[in-house]
Coordinates of C-alpha atoms in Angstrom, one line a residue:
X16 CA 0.0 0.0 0.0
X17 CA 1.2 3.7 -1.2
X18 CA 0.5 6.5 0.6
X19 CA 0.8 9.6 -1.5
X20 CA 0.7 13.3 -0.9
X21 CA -1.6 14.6 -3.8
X22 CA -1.3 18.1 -2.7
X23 CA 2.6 18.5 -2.6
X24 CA 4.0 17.3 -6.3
X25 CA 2.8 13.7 -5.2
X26 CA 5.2 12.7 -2.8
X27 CA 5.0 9.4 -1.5
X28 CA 4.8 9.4 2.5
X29 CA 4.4 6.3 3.5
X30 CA 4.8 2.5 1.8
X31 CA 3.2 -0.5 3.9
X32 CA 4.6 -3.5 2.2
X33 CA 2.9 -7.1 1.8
X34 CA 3.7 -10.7 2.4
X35 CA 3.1 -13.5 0.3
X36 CA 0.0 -14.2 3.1
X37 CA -1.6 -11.1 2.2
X38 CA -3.8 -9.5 -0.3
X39 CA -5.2 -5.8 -0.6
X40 CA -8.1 -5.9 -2.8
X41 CA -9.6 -2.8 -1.3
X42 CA -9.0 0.0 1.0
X43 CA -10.7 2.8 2.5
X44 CA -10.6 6.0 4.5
X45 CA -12.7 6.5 7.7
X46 CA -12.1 9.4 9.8
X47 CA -8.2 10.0 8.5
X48 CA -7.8 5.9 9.5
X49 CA -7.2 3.6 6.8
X50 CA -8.9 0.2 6.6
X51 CA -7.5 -2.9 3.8
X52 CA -9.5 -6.1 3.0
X53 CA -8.4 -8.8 0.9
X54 CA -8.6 -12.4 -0.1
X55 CA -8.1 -13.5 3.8
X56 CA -10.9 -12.5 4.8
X57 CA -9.8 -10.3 7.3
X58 CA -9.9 -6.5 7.7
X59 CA -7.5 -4.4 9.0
X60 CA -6.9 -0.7 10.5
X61 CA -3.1 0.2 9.8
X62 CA -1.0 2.0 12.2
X63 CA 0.4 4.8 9.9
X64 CA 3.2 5.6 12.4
X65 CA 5.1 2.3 12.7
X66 CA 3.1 0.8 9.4
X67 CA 1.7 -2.3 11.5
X68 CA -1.5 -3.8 11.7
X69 CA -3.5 -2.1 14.9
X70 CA -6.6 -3.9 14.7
X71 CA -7.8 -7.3 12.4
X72 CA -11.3 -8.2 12.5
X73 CA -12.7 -11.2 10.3
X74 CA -15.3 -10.7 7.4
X75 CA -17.8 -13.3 8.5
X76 CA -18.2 -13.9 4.9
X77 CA -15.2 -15.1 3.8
X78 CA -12.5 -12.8 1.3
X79 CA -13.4 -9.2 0.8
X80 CA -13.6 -7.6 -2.7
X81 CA -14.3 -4.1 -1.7
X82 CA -14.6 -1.5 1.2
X83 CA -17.0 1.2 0.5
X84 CA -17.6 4.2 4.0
X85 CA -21.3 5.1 4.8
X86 CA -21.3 8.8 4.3
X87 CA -22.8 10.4 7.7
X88 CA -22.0 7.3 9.4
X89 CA -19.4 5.6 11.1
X90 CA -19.8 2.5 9.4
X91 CA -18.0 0.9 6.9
X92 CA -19.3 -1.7 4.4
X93 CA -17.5 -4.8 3.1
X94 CA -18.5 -6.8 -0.3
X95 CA -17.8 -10.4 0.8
X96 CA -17.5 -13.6 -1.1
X97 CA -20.6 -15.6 0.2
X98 CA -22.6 -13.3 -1.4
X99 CA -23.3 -10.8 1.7
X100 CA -22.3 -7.2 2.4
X101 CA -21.5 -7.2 5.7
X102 CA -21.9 -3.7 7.9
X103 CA -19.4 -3.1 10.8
X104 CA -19.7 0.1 13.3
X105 CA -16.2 2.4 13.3
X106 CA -15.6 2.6 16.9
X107 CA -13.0 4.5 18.3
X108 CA -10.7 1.2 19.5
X109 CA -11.8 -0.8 16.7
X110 CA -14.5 -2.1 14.6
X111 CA -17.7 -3.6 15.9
X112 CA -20.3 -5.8 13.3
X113 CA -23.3 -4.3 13.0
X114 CA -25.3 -6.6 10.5
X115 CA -25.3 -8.2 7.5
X116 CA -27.5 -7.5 4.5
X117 CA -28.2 -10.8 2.1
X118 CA -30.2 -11.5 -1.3
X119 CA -31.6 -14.1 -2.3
X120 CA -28.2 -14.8 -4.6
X121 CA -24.8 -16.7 -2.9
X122 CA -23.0 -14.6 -6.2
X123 CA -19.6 -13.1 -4.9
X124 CA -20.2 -9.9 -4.1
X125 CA -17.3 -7.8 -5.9
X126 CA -18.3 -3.7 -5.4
X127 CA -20.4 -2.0 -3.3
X128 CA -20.9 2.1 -3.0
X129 CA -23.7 4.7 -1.5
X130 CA -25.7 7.1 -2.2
X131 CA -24.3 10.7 -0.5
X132 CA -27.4 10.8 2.0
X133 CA -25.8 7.2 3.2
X134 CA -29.6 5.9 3.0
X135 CA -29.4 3.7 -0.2
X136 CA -26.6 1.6 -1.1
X137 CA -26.3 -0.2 -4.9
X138 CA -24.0 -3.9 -4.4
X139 CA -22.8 -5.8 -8.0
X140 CA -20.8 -8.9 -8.1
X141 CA -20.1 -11.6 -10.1
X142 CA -23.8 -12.4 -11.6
X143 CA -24.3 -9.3 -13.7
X144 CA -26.5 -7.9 -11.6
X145 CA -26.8 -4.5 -9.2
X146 CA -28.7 -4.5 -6.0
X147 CA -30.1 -0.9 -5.1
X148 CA -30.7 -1.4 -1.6
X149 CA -32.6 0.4 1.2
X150 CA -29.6 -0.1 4.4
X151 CA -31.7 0.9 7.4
X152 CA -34.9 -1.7 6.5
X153 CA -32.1 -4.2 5.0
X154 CA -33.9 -4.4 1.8
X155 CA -33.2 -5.0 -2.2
X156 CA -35.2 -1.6 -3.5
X157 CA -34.6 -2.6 -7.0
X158 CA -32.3 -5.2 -9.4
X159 CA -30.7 -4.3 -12.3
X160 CA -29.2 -6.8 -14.6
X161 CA -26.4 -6.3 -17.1
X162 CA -27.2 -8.6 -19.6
X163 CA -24.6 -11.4 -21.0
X164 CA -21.4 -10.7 -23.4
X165 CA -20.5 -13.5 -25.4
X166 CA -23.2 -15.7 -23.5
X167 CA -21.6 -15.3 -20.3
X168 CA -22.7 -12.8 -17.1
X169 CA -20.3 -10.2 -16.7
X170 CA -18.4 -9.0 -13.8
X171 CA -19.4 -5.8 -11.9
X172 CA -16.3 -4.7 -11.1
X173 CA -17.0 -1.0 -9.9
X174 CA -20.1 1.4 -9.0
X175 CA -21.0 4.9 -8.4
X176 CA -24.2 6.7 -7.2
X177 CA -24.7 9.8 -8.1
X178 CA -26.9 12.4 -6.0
X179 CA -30.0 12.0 -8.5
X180 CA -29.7 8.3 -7.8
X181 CA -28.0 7.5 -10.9
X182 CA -26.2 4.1 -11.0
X183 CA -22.9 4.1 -12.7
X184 CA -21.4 0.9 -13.6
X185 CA -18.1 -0.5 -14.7
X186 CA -17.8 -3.8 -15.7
X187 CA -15.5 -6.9 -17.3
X188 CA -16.8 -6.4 -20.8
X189 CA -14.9 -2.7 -20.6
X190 CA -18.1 -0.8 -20.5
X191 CA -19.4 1.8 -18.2
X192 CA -23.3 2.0 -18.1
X193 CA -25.5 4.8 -16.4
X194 CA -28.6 3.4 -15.1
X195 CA -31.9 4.8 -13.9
X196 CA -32.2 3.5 -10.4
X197 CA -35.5 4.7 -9.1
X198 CA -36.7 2.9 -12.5
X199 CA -34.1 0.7 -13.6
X200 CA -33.9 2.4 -16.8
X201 CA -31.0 2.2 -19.1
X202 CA -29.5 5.6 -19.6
X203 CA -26.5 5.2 -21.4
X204 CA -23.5 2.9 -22.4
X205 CA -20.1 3.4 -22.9
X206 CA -17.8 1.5 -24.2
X207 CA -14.2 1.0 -23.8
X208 CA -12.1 2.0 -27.2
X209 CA -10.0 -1.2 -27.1
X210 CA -13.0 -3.1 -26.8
X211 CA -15.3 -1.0 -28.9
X212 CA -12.3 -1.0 -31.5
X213 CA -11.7 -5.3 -31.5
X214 CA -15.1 -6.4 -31.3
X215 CA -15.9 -5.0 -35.3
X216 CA -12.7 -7.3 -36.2
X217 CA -15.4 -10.1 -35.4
X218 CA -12.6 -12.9 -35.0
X219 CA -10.8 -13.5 -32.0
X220 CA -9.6 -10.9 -31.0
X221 CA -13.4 -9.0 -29.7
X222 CA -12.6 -11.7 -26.7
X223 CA -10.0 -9.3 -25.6
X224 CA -11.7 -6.6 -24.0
X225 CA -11.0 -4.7 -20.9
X226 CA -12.5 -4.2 -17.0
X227 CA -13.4 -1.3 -15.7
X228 CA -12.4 -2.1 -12.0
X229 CA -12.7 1.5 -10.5
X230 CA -15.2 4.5 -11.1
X231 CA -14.4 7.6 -9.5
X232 CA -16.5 11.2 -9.8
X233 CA -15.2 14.7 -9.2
X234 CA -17.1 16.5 -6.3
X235 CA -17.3 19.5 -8.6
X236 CA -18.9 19.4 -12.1
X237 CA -16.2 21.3 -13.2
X238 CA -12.8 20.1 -13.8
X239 CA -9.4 21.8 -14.0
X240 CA -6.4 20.6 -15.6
X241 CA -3.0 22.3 -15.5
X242 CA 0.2 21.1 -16.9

């Protein structure tokens, strides 16, 4: 894990480094503490001064594909592999579990993000399919599904709310889709260009598109770029 200094000609502060026992598939900020999951199952709060684990909790459900933070919360939400996304409290000597939201599905849970008001929460994994969920009641709102590429279910790697509870989506066949999700309405799809690009070869090659693993949105509508 890197730990970079955005505002100061990215300078890297701080470097955690890994074994061959551990994975970080995810990591997240909460209160200026940072928080890694991975394929053990375990999640941990890092001590940034001497770069050791200071707490490990376990998943309950097995590895962890991503971390996502409950906005006006103190909660933090982990994407598990039995299918669950499992909600633990952010407490001020650890992390407490708070409860655990299921579908009807066992698919691998794989990203998970919410809404700004923290009160909906939209889950995707490994069936092609996005949850919108209600958190407080513990309840799927409304289901989205993907479709199939090449007659298989694709991955949803990555997801984004925005504030007008549009779902953003980014997924293994290199496209990212905005969807409706009071309605489930299909807004709009983009694709990626390496994808977009091989798939009108119609040979082998349209196999060979790309994942979108991480969405990220600028707070500000405007954006400002400077050599």
């Amino acid at each position: 894990v890197e730990i970079w200094d955005v505002d100061n000609e990215w300078h890297q502060e701080l470097v955690i480094h890994g074994s061959k026992d551990w994975s970080v598939e995810t990591l997240a900020w909460c209160q200026n503490r940072l928080f890694t999951a991975g394929l053990n199952g375990v999640i941990s709060e890092w001590n940034l001064v001497d770069l050791s684990p200071r707490i490990e909790v376990d998943s309950y459900g097995g590895a962890v594909w991503h971390l996502a933070v409950r906005p006006g919360r103190q909660q933090i939400a982990a994407a598990c592999e039995d299918g669950c996304i499992r909600l633990f409290n952010v407490l001020a000597d650890g992390l407490q579990y708070a409860k655990c939201l299921t579908s009807q599905s066992s698919a691998r849970v794989l990203s998970v993000s919410f809404h700004a008001d923290g009160y909906w929460m939209v889950a995707g994994g490994v069936d092609g399919m996005v949850r919108l969920w209600n958190v407080d009641e513990g309840t799927v709102m409304r289901r989205i599904t993907l479709g199939q590429v090449h007659k298989e279910d694709v991955l949803v790697w990555s997801l984004a709310v925005l504030q007008d509870l549009t779902v953003v989506c980014g997924d293994s066949a290199g496209r990212i889709q905005l969807w409706d999700g009071r309605h489930g309405a299909l807004l709009q799809v983009l694709l990626d260009f390496f994808w977009q690009s091989t798939v009108k070869l119609e040979c082998v090659l349209r196999l060979q598109y790309t994942s979108i693993f991480f969405l990220s949105f600028s707070p500000s509508p405007f954006l400002s770029l400077s050599p």
